[in-house]
Amino acid sequence: MNITDKLKRFRRGPAVISPKDIGLIITLTGINKDSKVLDAGTGTGFLAAYLANICKEVITYENRKEFYDIAKFNLKDFKNIKLRYKDVYNGFKEKNLDLITLDLKEPWKVLKYAEKSLKKEGFLFCYLPTINQVELLLKETGKFRLIKLTELIEREWETDNRLRPKSQIIGHTGFLMFFRKS
Amino acid sequence: MNITDKLKRFRRGPAVISPKDIGLIITLTGINKDSKVLDAGTGTGFLAAYLANICKEVITYENRKEFYDIAKFNLKDFKNIKLRYKDVYNGFKEKNLDLITLDLKEPWKVLKYAEKSLKKEGFLFCYLPTINQVELLLKETGKFRLIKLTELIEREWETDNRLRPKSQIIGHTGFLMFFRKS
Amino acid sequence: MNITDKLKRFRRGPAVISPKDIGLIITLTGINKDSKVLDAGTGTGFLAAYLANICKEVITYENRKEFYDIAKFNLKDFKNIKLRYKDVYNGFKEKNLDLITLDLKEPWKVLKYAEKSLKKEGFLFCYLPTINQVELLLKETGKFRLIKLTELIEREWETDNRLRPKSQIIGHTGFLMFFRKS
Amino acid sequence: MNITDKLKRFRRGPAVISPKDIGLIITLTGINKDSKVLDAGTGTGFLAAYLANICKEVITYENRKEFYDIAKFNLKDFKNIKLRYKDVYNGFKEKNLDLITLDLKEPWKVLKYAEKSLKKEGFLFCYLPTINQVELLLKETGKFRLIKLTELIEREWETDNRLRPKSQIIGHTGFLMFFRKS
């Protein structure tokens, strides 16, 4: 079954990163079937599922029991995902990663672990709903160099009777920060 | 080498589909390492290269000699791309495709071939710079059902001294139309 | 009382042109206390009230009884507004106008009257929700030259706890077309 | 002569606030022919000229000699503008103002003067290119209550051959902050 059809059956939980934003993660980091990715926090597993559809292996961390349970259900058929019930702020020991994706309140707390776990020139992606988080992260980037701070605004059109952009849209999902390990 | 680094060495030619738009193609169609994709026209090969990074096989058509030559150079190291010097308006015979991506002036001319070449529930993507093309395509969709007509606006931020969105941005690349074969 | 406070007491009716769009009408046409403006259709009178706040005289036409009644109530204290219960498609005879604002389904039907009623170099503004209307109007502009076809997207920010753009926004109000009489 | 035609003859200088943003100032504050407005800094006088076109009186402050000279030239025919060569950070004594517009690096420095000069329920507008300025201003609003923090993105369309949004646009001018005196 196509991943997009599988995702429609996912149990709902915390807000997910939207396909437009996941798409940019994929193209700007160039991940592919040889890539090993670490993802935290898992949430419903929406991002982990998309990454697993493309990559060799995805390790994903979630420390809230209610989200972990949702993710466990949603990701049970994804053979190349390792779901871990752990607090990523306490560190992780994976090595030789191509990409780390962080959808966390305080991503700066794991930069020291991210540095050790990523390959040289590996990518770090942070998803940040508020500009305050962006500012705090910019102050503590360590050995990471910022590739891009950006946002994507999706403007869907109606085609039913007349052709026009939709009135009600999502004007903001999150700020997208892409880093590369020097 | 990471695909994003490879792409920086590509010879320039006609305008390419941007990473934000390619990203949405990948996430909305759910292509992966088992997918077989047909792409036309090739242009510089930028989209074909991105697709090949993720898919099993990409067949790409270009009928303009100057673009074909650029693409041939750019795509020479991509083992899973078949570059064809042919006019896609004259048809194609590939079967069992998961996705067809059309960056053509008159995509409606190939819908009849696309229908035969795609799997059931396979995806058709059309990239259309003008709204006039969107209107013409909406009139001739045949057995395809429209999943989404949308645009992505990227808003990059400057971080050098002060934090602010960039003044000069690309306000429009193309309208993105996603169809699925019924 | 400030006009913005008055407008909060207006009876609701059909959708109004938003302050961002009315603002651009004011700045791009340069109307002021010497200006005479014709407005159709009136709707709730929201645009007419804003124009009257700045201009010498506003004549506004509405042919639907239910909207006319709402407008009559809303505009009763505006001494420089003449509200007319008439179908503007049947023509109008005002002369020497500085600006005509049309929020109509088929504005092309009144261009011949608009031409006669406007001053030389006077402005015509059309508010068009769909791109189909834009296309039809572009085909029949007569002696008007297009100054600008544009849209404004408002992106409001939340400041309550954290600083971030609002999630739910209005992604489209209408296409704004500004013409000038040659 | 129409103000928009006059403005085309203005001498160029520092960046001006754009018509879309000036339009929103006009509609959200409801200024009209009875309004008295203070504006700082003047820059080329572009905003002051627009305000003067609508209001009774505009007092505008500029402390940089090169900008003051440009503004003096540009505003010489505007009878209801008082241009002052003074540093607004040192205070001002106007009373009973309807609106104060601040296009300054550090607008928080003049809030104490603004409070005394505005009428009850008068409006304060601040134009801020960076989000850092927005944050600093949010911390020191005193007796002002925030009405709105917003941005306007203008998306102009091309109509020459085909109908499409322009490729190159201005993605950001400034953050617009509207306050009202309690």
XYZ file of C-alpha atoms in Angstrom:
728
model
C 0.000 0.000 0.000
C 1.180 3.518 -0.819
C 2.511 5.369 2.241
C 0.006 8.187 1.694
C -2.842 5.680 1.981
C -1.283 4.119 5.079
C -0.975 7.512 6.744
C -4.700 8.134 6.388
C -5.266 5.222 8.803
C -2.907 6.555 11.464
C -4.338 7.214 14.906
C -4.430 10.906 15.674
C -2.368 12.499 18.399
C -0.185 15.609 18.717
C 0.171 17.906 15.686
C 2.234 16.393 12.886
C 4.787 18.008 10.605
C 2.990 18.635 7.329
C 3.858 16.993 3.980
C 5.117 20.302 2.552
C 7.655 20.598 5.378
C 8.627 16.913 5.289
C 9.147 17.275 1.550
C 11.673 20.043 2.056
C 13.505 17.955 4.670
C 13.848 15.193 2.087
C 15.062 17.400 -0.764
C 17.400 19.663 1.209
C 19.099 16.788 3.018
C 19.171 14.420 0.058
C 18.331 11.337 2.118
C 17.813 8.083 0.230
C 17.713 4.297 0.610
C 21.207 4.230 2.118
C 20.457 6.785 4.836
C 20.247 6.233 8.569
C 18.129 8.789 10.394
C 17.361 9.613 14.012
C 14.044 11.327 14.768
C 12.788 12.859 18.049
C 10.150 13.217 19.370
C 8.091 10.632 17.561
C 4.623 12.051 18.239
C 2.182 10.023 16.139
C 5.049 8.718 14.005
C 3.975 10.658 10.926
C 7.457 12.006 10.117
C 9.162 8.714 11.046
C 6.860 6.876 8.636
C 7.683 9.246 5.785
C 11.402 8.981 6.497
C 11.213 5.183 6.691
C 9.514 5.110 3.306
C 12.687 6.524 1.784
C 15.555 5.607 4.106
C 17.315 2.459 5.190
C 16.730 2.873 8.892
C 14.915 5.267 11.203
C 15.405 5.346 14.977
C 12.762 7.430 16.703
C 12.513 8.531 20.352
C 9.410 9.390 22.347
C 9.243 9.855 26.117
C 5.552 10.589 26.641
C 3.651 7.349 27.236
C 0.440 8.424 25.483
C 2.296 9.426 22.306
C 4.541 6.358 22.435
C 1.445 4.137 22.484
C -0.079 5.894 19.491
C 3.215 5.669 17.602
C 3.633 1.990 18.482
C 0.265 1.262 16.922
C 0.845 3.436 13.867
C 4.348 2.201 13.097
C 3.887 -1.520 13.763
C 4.188 -2.480 10.060
C 7.286 -0.383 9.345
C 10.130 -2.915 9.516
C 12.907 -0.329 9.273
C 11.752 1.851 12.177
C 13.092 1.396 15.713
C 10.744 3.107 18.149
C 12.295 3.870 21.536
C 10.475 4.897 24.687
C 13.157 7.218 26.031
C 13.819 10.861 26.777
C 16.127 12.136 24.073
C 17.251 15.020 26.320
C 19.188 12.339 28.241
C 21.262 11.587 25.152
C 21.572 8.831 22.550
C 24.426 6.751 21.251
C 23.683 6.058 17.598
C 26.634 6.698 15.316
C 27.227 7.519 11.691
C 23.834 9.107 11.115
C 23.020 10.966 7.901
C 20.244 13.062 9.391
C 18.746 13.967 12.746
C 15.265 15.523 12.798
C 14.210 17.296 15.984
C 10.630 18.281 16.700
C 11.274 19.206 20.335
C 10.569 22.179 22.570
C 14.233 22.622 23.437
C 16.339 21.138 20.643
C 19.454 22.962 21.873
C 19.584 20.450 24.738
C 20.571 17.629 22.405
C 23.035 19.394 20.106
C 26.017 17.899 21.942
C 24.697 14.389 21.332
C 23.722 15.218 17.747
C 27.258 16.334 17.008
C 28.689 12.968 18.052
C 26.055 10.913 16.303
C 26.125 12.520 12.877
C 28.529 11.757 10.072
C 30.781 14.550 8.887
C 28.629 16.837 6.727
C 25.526 15.137 8.105
C 22.333 17.153 8.432
C 20.420 18.406 11.449
C 16.860 19.585 11.003
C 14.881 21.431 13.676
C 11.174 22.183 13.527
C 10.248 25.205 15.610
C 6.739 26.678 15.896
C 7.825 29.936 17.554
C 10.392 32.559 16.641
C 11.553 32.571 20.272
C 12.801 29.017 19.819
C 14.578 30.030 16.626
C 16.420 32.773 18.496
C 17.471 30.508 21.326
C 18.716 27.852 18.917
C 20.681 30.399 16.877
C 22.668 31.210 20.032
C 23.829 27.659 20.633
C 24.591 26.026 17.320
C 28.070 24.829 18.289
C 29.786 23.008 15.431
C 26.748 23.147 13.220
C 26.541 25.677 10.415
C 23.142 27.016 9.456
C 22.216 26.126 5.881
C 18.785 27.692 5.865
C 16.081 29.178 8.084
C 12.863 29.149 6.157
C 9.096 28.716 6.126
C 6.754 27.240 3.541
C 3.296 28.692 3.064
C 0.943 26.425 1.156
C -1.751 28.070 -0.869
C -4.257 25.541 -2.080
C -6.776 26.422 -4.783
C -10.442 25.551 -5.107
C -11.571 24.182 -8.439
C -15.177 23.253 -7.788
C -17.052 25.898 -9.680
C -14.639 28.732 -10.051
C -10.888 28.825 -9.781
C -9.653 30.651 -6.692
C -7.273 30.215 -3.761
C -8.952 28.754 -0.678
C -10.161 31.313 1.841
C -9.153 29.524 5.007
C -5.568 28.282 4.992
C -2.872 27.262 7.428
C -0.723 30.372 7.531
C 1.999 28.922 9.724
C 3.145 25.458 10.672
C 6.692 25.949 11.885
C 10.033 27.534 11.196
C 12.350 25.082 9.448
C 16.032 25.169 10.376
C 18.574 23.165 8.428
C 22.098 22.725 9.762
C 25.099 20.777 8.593
C 27.859 19.363 10.757
C 31.208 20.938 9.952
C 28.350 12.100 -2.443
C 25.079 13.561 -1.182
C 22.638 14.365 -3.992
C 22.460 17.994 -2.846
C 26.205 18.315 -3.346
C 26.019 16.637 -6.742
C 23.288 19.003 -7.861
C 25.511 22.007 -7.188
C 27.802 20.765 -9.986
C 25.013 20.441 -12.519
C 25.345 22.429 -15.745
C 22.744 25.173 -15.897
C 19.994 25.229 -18.493
C 16.264 25.895 -18.458
C 14.572 26.757 -15.136
C 14.379 23.821 -12.743
C 11.580 22.775 -10.419
C 12.620 23.964 -6.975
C 13.384 21.699 -3.984
C 10.247 22.870 -2.141
C 8.066 21.745 -5.045
C 9.981 18.487 -5.595
C 9.607 17.786 -1.889
C 5.839 17.995 -2.122
C 5.849 15.664 -5.138
C 7.722 13.117 -3.044
C 5.511 13.342 0.022
C 2.132 13.566 -1.715
C 2.844 10.658 -4.058
C 4.663 8.512 -1.509
C 7.293 7.283 -3.973
C 10.072 5.098 -2.595
C 12.779 2.614 -3.531
C 10.277 0.336 -5.276
C 8.835 3.066 -7.499
C 9.131 3.399 -11.255
C 8.699 6.948 -12.503
C 8.419 8.626 -15.903
C 9.492 12.278 -16.151
C 9.077 14.740 -19.063
C 10.603 17.049 -20.141
C 13.989 16.435 -18.634
C 15.384 19.975 -18.838
C 18.676 19.964 -16.930
C 17.733 16.709 -15.228
C 17.316 18.312 -11.815
C 13.958 16.665 -11.035
C 15.021 13.341 -12.579
C 18.106 13.314 -10.345
C 16.047 13.934 -7.223
C 13.555 11.235 -8.199
C 16.357 8.782 -8.970
C 17.831 9.405 -5.547
C 14.694 7.912 -4.028
C 13.158 5.607 -6.651
C 14.080 2.335 -8.332
C 13.962 3.621 -11.873
C 13.388 6.919 -13.648
C 12.746 7.209 -17.379
C 13.034 10.784 -18.587
C 12.179 12.284 -21.981
C 13.631 15.391 -23.627
C 13.168 16.390 -27.247
C 15.230 19.584 -27.419
C 18.803 18.786 -28.388
C 20.429 21.535 -26.281
C 18.633 20.412 -23.116
C 19.207 16.736 -23.873
C 22.943 17.403 -24.069
C 22.983 19.219 -20.738
C 20.939 16.443 -19.119
C 23.176 13.752 -20.599
C 26.165 15.384 -18.959
C 24.431 16.002 -15.645
C 22.888 12.550 -15.315
C 25.804 10.419 -16.501
C 26.493 8.967 -13.025
C 22.890 8.123 -12.190
C 22.659 4.410 -12.942
C 18.899 4.170 -12.496
C 17.969 6.944 -14.951
C 17.116 6.239 -18.578
C 17.388 9.445 -20.556
C 15.538 9.392 -23.880
C 15.903 11.872 -26.708
C 12.279 11.787 -27.851
C 9.195 13.965 -28.054
C 6.838 12.806 -25.334
C 3.870 14.348 -27.180
C 4.260 11.429 -29.627
C 3.552 8.959 -26.839
C 5.438 6.440 -24.727
C 4.990 2.780 -23.956
C 6.248 2.259 -20.411
C 3.851 0.251 -18.259
C 3.091 -0.150 -14.590
C 4.396 3.254 -13.545
C 3.876 4.612 -10.036
C 4.243 8.256 -10.984
C 4.446 10.458 -14.061
C 5.806 14.002 -13.638
C 5.087 16.461 -16.441
C 6.878 19.783 -16.765
C 5.526 20.517 -20.238
C 3.772 23.421 -21.936
C 0.821 21.262 -22.966
C 0.568 18.337 -20.571
C -3.004 17.576 -21.695
C -1.502 16.201 -24.923
C -0.038 13.202 -23.121
C -2.879 12.309 -20.749
C -4.058 9.471 -22.973
C -0.582 7.886 -22.853
C -0.261 8.596 -19.128
C -3.499 6.742 -18.455
C -2.197 3.578 -20.108
C 1.220 3.737 -18.534
C 0.260 4.277 -14.899
C -0.695 1.612 -12.413
C -4.194 1.751 -10.964
C -4.149 4.520 -8.318
C -0.847 5.748 -9.760
C -0.051 9.470 -9.546
C 0.215 12.131 -12.210
C 1.920 15.404 -11.333
C 1.848 18.490 -13.563
C 3.945 21.602 -13.051
C 2.322 24.660 -14.592
C 3.752 28.194 -14.414
C 0.574 29.932 -15.608
C -3.029 29.786 -14.480
C -4.099 29.535 -18.111
C -2.440 26.132 -18.315
C -4.199 25.085 -15.119
C -7.555 25.975 -16.654
C -6.879 24.102 -19.862
C -5.729 21.021 -17.981
C -8.773 21.078 -15.707
C -10.965 20.722 -18.808
C -9.301 17.552 -20.040
C -8.481 15.365 -17.090
C -10.150 12.234 -18.457
C -9.904 9.340 -16.035
C -7.705 11.222 -13.621
C -9.165 12.683 -10.469
C -7.653 15.835 -9.072
C -6.132 15.330 -5.617
C -4.827 18.839 -5.136
C -4.111 22.111 -6.925
C -1.684 24.068 -4.820
C 1.274 26.423 -4.624
C 4.130 26.676 -2.147
C 5.568 30.038 -1.227
C 8.958 29.839 0.449
C 9.829 32.569 2.885
C 13.467 32.405 3.841
C 14.783 34.382 6.802
C 18.005 36.325 7.229
C 19.991 35.654 10.370
C 23.154 37.666 9.800
C 22.718 40.524 12.227
C 19.058 40.730 12.883
C 16.313 38.187 12.362
C 13.971 39.051 9.523
C 12.402 37.517 6.414
C 14.419 38.161 3.238
C 13.287 41.164 1.239
C 13.657 39.689 -2.224
C 12.007 36.315 -2.626
C 10.671 34.078 -5.364
C 6.949 34.733 -5.130
C 5.916 32.140 -7.672
C 7.489 29.083 -9.220
C 4.556 27.095 -10.574
C 1.123 25.735 -9.851
C 1.333 22.133 -8.667
C -1.387 19.740 -9.796
C -1.642 16.262 -8.353
C -3.910 13.673 -9.976
C -4.568 10.029 -9.321
C -5.679 7.434 -11.857
C -9.093 6.036 -11.017
C -16.459 58.392 17.013
C -13.584 56.826 15.089
C -14.733 55.051 11.909
C -13.156 51.794 13.113
C -15.347 51.899 16.208
C -18.441 52.733 14.147
C -17.767 49.793 11.830
C -17.847 47.372 14.752
C -21.549 48.243 15.216
C -22.449 47.588 11.586
C -25.109 44.969 10.903
C -23.639 41.918 9.225
C -24.541 40.892 5.701
C -22.625 39.727 2.632
C -18.831 39.423 2.852
C -17.055 42.764 3.073
C -13.830 43.912 1.445
C -11.180 43.702 4.148
C -9.266 46.681 5.611
C -5.994 45.530 3.984
C -7.623 45.665 0.546
C -9.470 48.930 1.203
C -6.171 50.410 2.372
C -4.526 49.626 -0.959
C -7.469 51.177 -2.827
C -6.908 54.379 -0.861
C -3.143 54.552 -1.371
C -3.013 53.472 -5.013
C -5.777 55.842 -6.113
C -4.748 58.746 -3.897
C -8.308 59.718 -2.996
C -8.766 62.541 -0.482
C -11.213 65.093 0.869
C -11.831 66.522 -2.603
C -12.691 63.192 -4.212
C -16.037 62.031 -5.539
C -16.421 58.269 -5.656
C -19.004 55.842 -7.018
C -19.242 52.421 -5.356
C -21.241 49.320 -6.437
C -22.603 47.062 -5.052
C -22.978 48.470 -1.588
C -23.354 45.221 0.346
C -23.289 46.135 4.048
C -21.798 49.527 3.224
C -18.421 48.706 4.746
C -16.349 49.993 1.806
C -18.660 52.997 1.272
C -18.201 53.973 4.930
C -14.413 53.796 4.669
C -14.445 55.820 1.456
C -16.792 58.402 2.972
C -14.441 58.792 5.917
C -11.831 60.149 3.521
C -13.682 61.544 0.500
C -16.027 64.429 -0.220
C -18.861 62.369 -1.594
C -19.669 58.700 -2.111
C -22.566 57.472 -4.256
C -23.258 53.787 -3.711
C -25.589 51.446 -5.605
C -27.261 48.283 -4.354
C -30.055 46.414 -6.136
C -30.750 43.592 -3.678
C -33.424 44.649 -1.197
C -32.008 42.704 1.773
C -28.545 44.258 1.359
C -29.981 47.713 0.669
C -31.856 47.563 3.966
C -28.733 46.578 5.905
C -26.740 49.345 4.206
C -29.469 51.897 4.864
C -29.250 51.132 8.564
C -25.460 51.051 8.672
C -24.902 54.238 6.677
C -27.622 56.413 8.174
C -25.143 58.712 9.977
C -22.810 59.228 7.028
C -23.881 62.609 5.638
C -21.695 62.393 2.515
C -22.992 59.019 1.278
C -25.838 58.746 -1.222
C -27.237 55.229 -1.130
C -29.234 54.255 -4.205
C -31.505 51.267 -4.575
C -30.768 50.586 -8.246
C -29.167 47.999 -10.496
C -25.841 49.418 -11.593
C -25.809 47.091 -14.633
C -28.501 49.400 -16.051
C -26.089 52.317 -15.999
C -25.513 55.487 -14.000
C -25.141 59.133 -14.903
C -22.731 60.622 -12.370
C -19.986 62.721 -13.950
C -16.500 63.850 -13.095
C -15.774 60.985 -10.702
C -12.294 60.410 -9.268
C -12.791 56.735 -8.530
C -15.250 53.939 -9.199
C -15.045 50.812 -7.032
C -16.790 47.695 -8.312
C -17.474 44.667 -6.140
C -19.731 42.966 -8.669
C -19.969 39.540 -10.275
C -19.731 40.964 -13.780
C -17.938 44.307 -13.624
C -17.306 44.275 -17.406
C -21.014 45.064 -17.853
C -20.564 48.570 -16.481
C -17.257 49.578 -18.095
C -19.025 51.645 -20.757
C -20.787 53.689 -18.073
C -17.622 53.914 -15.970
C -15.744 55.403 -18.906
C -18.228 58.243 -19.252
C -18.494 58.939 -15.543
C -14.807 59.115 -14.651
C -12.544 62.112 -14.991
C -9.583 61.823 -17.341
C -6.952 59.771 -15.484
C -9.615 58.730 -12.962
C -9.307 55.312 -11.326
C -11.381 52.163 -11.663
C -10.991 49.441 -9.041
C -12.465 45.944 -9.377
C -12.593 43.361 -6.607
C -12.730 39.826 -7.977
C -12.777 36.669 -5.851
C -12.048 34.267 -8.735
C -9.345 34.173 -11.387
C -12.018 33.416 -13.977
C -13.468 36.889 -13.420
C -9.993 38.382 -13.774
C -9.598 36.710 -17.153
C -12.951 37.869 -18.426
C -12.305 41.431 -17.316
C -8.860 41.470 -18.936
C -10.539 40.791 -22.283
C -12.840 43.810 -22.118
C -10.978 46.713 -20.607
C -11.798 49.181 -23.389
C -10.207 52.578 -22.773
C -8.921 51.596 -19.362
C -5.286 50.723 -18.884
C -4.370 48.197 -16.227
C -2.176 49.701 -13.492
C -1.903 46.626 -11.344
C -3.347 43.160 -10.759
C -2.420 42.094 -7.276
C -3.346 40.292 -4.069
C -2.534 41.011 -0.443
C -1.967 38.184 1.981
C -2.162 39.227 5.626
C -0.108 37.287 8.078
C -1.046 38.168 11.620
C 1.170 37.138 14.535
C 0.258 35.815 17.963
C 1.931 37.458 20.927
C 0.204 35.831 23.871
C 2.902 33.575 25.229
C 5.258 33.024 22.386
C 5.778 34.972 19.207
C 4.567 33.152 16.106
C 2.403 33.707 13.022
C -1.208 32.625 13.520
C -2.001 29.117 12.345
C -5.369 29.786 10.788
C -5.394 32.715 8.396
C -7.441 34.048 5.513
C -5.351 32.962 2.530
C -7.427 34.727 -0.085
C -9.944 37.539 -0.110
C -9.985 38.730 -3.705
C -7.902 39.732 -6.684
C -7.471 43.491 -6.804
C -7.473 45.159 -10.224
C -6.583 48.808 -10.600
C -7.252 50.605 -13.883
C -6.875 54.178 -15.000
C -8.889 55.940 -17.692
C -6.708 57.015 -20.597
C -2.346 66.628 -9.252
C -3.141 63.200 -7.762
C -0.891 62.321 -4.819
C 0.236 59.129 -6.576
C 1.505 61.214 -9.493
C 3.225 63.657 -7.138
C 4.976 60.818 -5.334
C 6.559 59.625 -8.585
C 8.519 62.917 -8.663
C 9.846 62.562 -5.140
C 13.614 62.541 -4.696
C 14.834 59.136 -3.577
C 16.423 58.525 -0.215
C 16.088 55.898 2.514
C 13.611 53.053 2.010
C 9.988 54.127 2.206
C 7.006 52.393 3.784
C 5.118 50.795 0.925
C 1.572 51.730 -0.193
C 0.175 48.381 1.021
C 1.453 49.090 4.550
C 0.396 52.762 4.501
C -3.040 51.624 3.363
C -3.432 49.429 6.425
C -2.345 52.290 8.690
C -5.121 54.410 7.197
C -7.869 51.802 7.491
C -6.965 50.398 10.914
C -6.627 53.827 12.519
C -9.540 55.451 10.712
C -7.778 58.770 10.196
C -9.598 61.412 8.164
C -9.749 65.139 7.366
C -10.133 66.018 11.047
C -7.055 64.071 12.192
C -3.811 65.439 13.538
C -0.857 63.095 13.105
C 2.753 63.027 14.243
C 5.244 61.084 12.102
C 8.898 60.182 12.825
C 11.352 59.812 11.213
C 10.418 61.573 8.036
C 12.862 59.883 5.655
C 11.939 61.012 2.143
C 8.550 62.174 3.374
C 6.656 59.451 1.530
C 4.464 58.448 4.494
C 3.993 62.071 5.620
C 2.763 62.984 2.132
C 0.239 60.142 2.119
C -0.980 61.079 5.594
C -1.250 64.748 4.643
C -3.369 63.810 1.648
C -6.008 62.531 4.053
C -5.501 64.345 7.351
C -5.849 67.888 8.642
C -2.295 68.253 9.869
C 0.906 66.230 9.876
C 3.928 67.086 11.991
C 6.989 65.121 10.940
C 10.406 64.857 12.608
C 13.762 64.051 11.003
C 17.157 64.460 12.657
C 19.491 63.363 9.857
C 20.466 66.359 7.729
C 20.651 64.477 4.423
C 17.140 63.046 4.853
C 15.754 66.332 6.141
C 16.978 68.054 2.975
C 15.367 65.467 0.727
C 12.116 65.704 2.693
C 12.174 69.496 2.598
C 12.348 69.370 -1.189
C 9.709 66.654 -1.536
C 7.185 68.158 0.869
C 7.482 71.849 -0.088
C 4.001 71.945 -1.692
C 2.186 70.201 1.139
C 0.611 73.081 3.093
C -0.586 70.908 5.988
C 2.790 69.311 6.786
C 5.137 70.755 9.400
C 8.617 69.326 8.855
C 10.895 69.594 11.887
C 14.645 69.083 11.932
C 14.834 67.521 15.393
C 15.681 64.290 17.145
C 12.401 62.747 18.226
C 14.213 60.646 20.866
C 14.571 63.932 22.780
C 10.806 64.247 23.035
C 8.024 66.338 21.505
C 5.241 68.457 22.922
C 2.335 68.178 20.483
C -0.981 67.437 22.171
C -4.287 65.892 21.276
C -2.926 63.755 18.444
C -5.071 61.114 16.734
C -2.159 59.037 15.480
C 1.586 58.729 15.887
C 3.519 56.762 13.257
C 7.025 55.635 14.159
C 9.515 54.352 11.604
C 12.471 54.382 13.985
C 15.155 51.949 15.056
C 14.208 52.237 18.726
C 10.571 53.304 18.955
C 10.381 52.264 22.625
C 12.464 55.371 23.423
C 9.579 57.671 22.591
C 6.641 55.805 24.125
C 6.589 58.080 27.175
C 6.220 61.148 24.950
C 3.716 59.379 22.703
C 1.520 58.632 25.696
C 1.275 62.303 26.605
C 0.737 63.529 23.080
C -2.030 61.189 21.988
C -5.732 61.633 22.650
C -7.468 58.991 24.720
C -7.993 55.978 22.415
C -5.521 57.497 19.956
C -3.430 55.169 17.804
C 0.266 54.400 17.787
C 1.762 52.644 14.777
C 5.286 51.212 14.671
C 7.034 49.933 11.562
C 9.709 47.373 12.389
C 11.841 45.536 9.809
C 13.197 42.923 12.243
C 11.541 40.553 14.673
C 14.128 41.537 17.283
C 12.643 45.032 17.350
C 9.168 43.558 17.693
C 10.285 41.613 20.756
C 11.903 44.600 22.402
C 8.862 46.775 21.799
C 6.509 44.121 23.184
C 8.382 44.341 26.476
C 7.852 48.068 26.925
C 4.402 48.985 25.765
C 3.393 50.851 28.923
C -0.151 52.184 28.741
C -0.583 51.111 25.156
C -2.562 48.010 24.320
C -1.582 46.016 21.244
C -4.356 45.923 18.646
C -2.511 43.929 16.040
C 0.918 42.624 15.033
C 0.799 41.759 11.377
C 2.522 41.646 8.009
C 1.204 42.143 4.485
C 2.652 40.150 1.618
C 1.818 41.561 -1.789
C 1.590 39.136 -4.647
C 1.392 40.954 -7.943
C 0.391 39.129 -11.112
C 1.754 39.374 -14.643
C -0.788 39.771 -17.400
C 1.381 40.324 -20.460
C 1.015 37.068 -22.305
C -0.088 34.610 -19.735
C -1.636 35.094 -16.332
C 0.698 34.223 -13.467
C 2.035 35.647 -10.213
C 5.315 37.528 -10.637
C 8.433 35.477 -9.977
C 10.434 38.091 -8.123
C 8.537 39.759 -5.311
C 9.210 41.685 -2.130
C 8.691 39.006 0.504
C 9.073 41.298 3.492
C 8.873 45.003 4.105
C 8.287 45.307 7.829
C 6.301 44.089 10.783
C 3.334 46.369 11.446
C 2.385 47.016 15.065
C -0.814 48.846 15.945
C -1.409 50.072 19.492
C -4.134 52.099 21.107
C -3.779 54.344 24.132
C -5.884 53.110 27.036
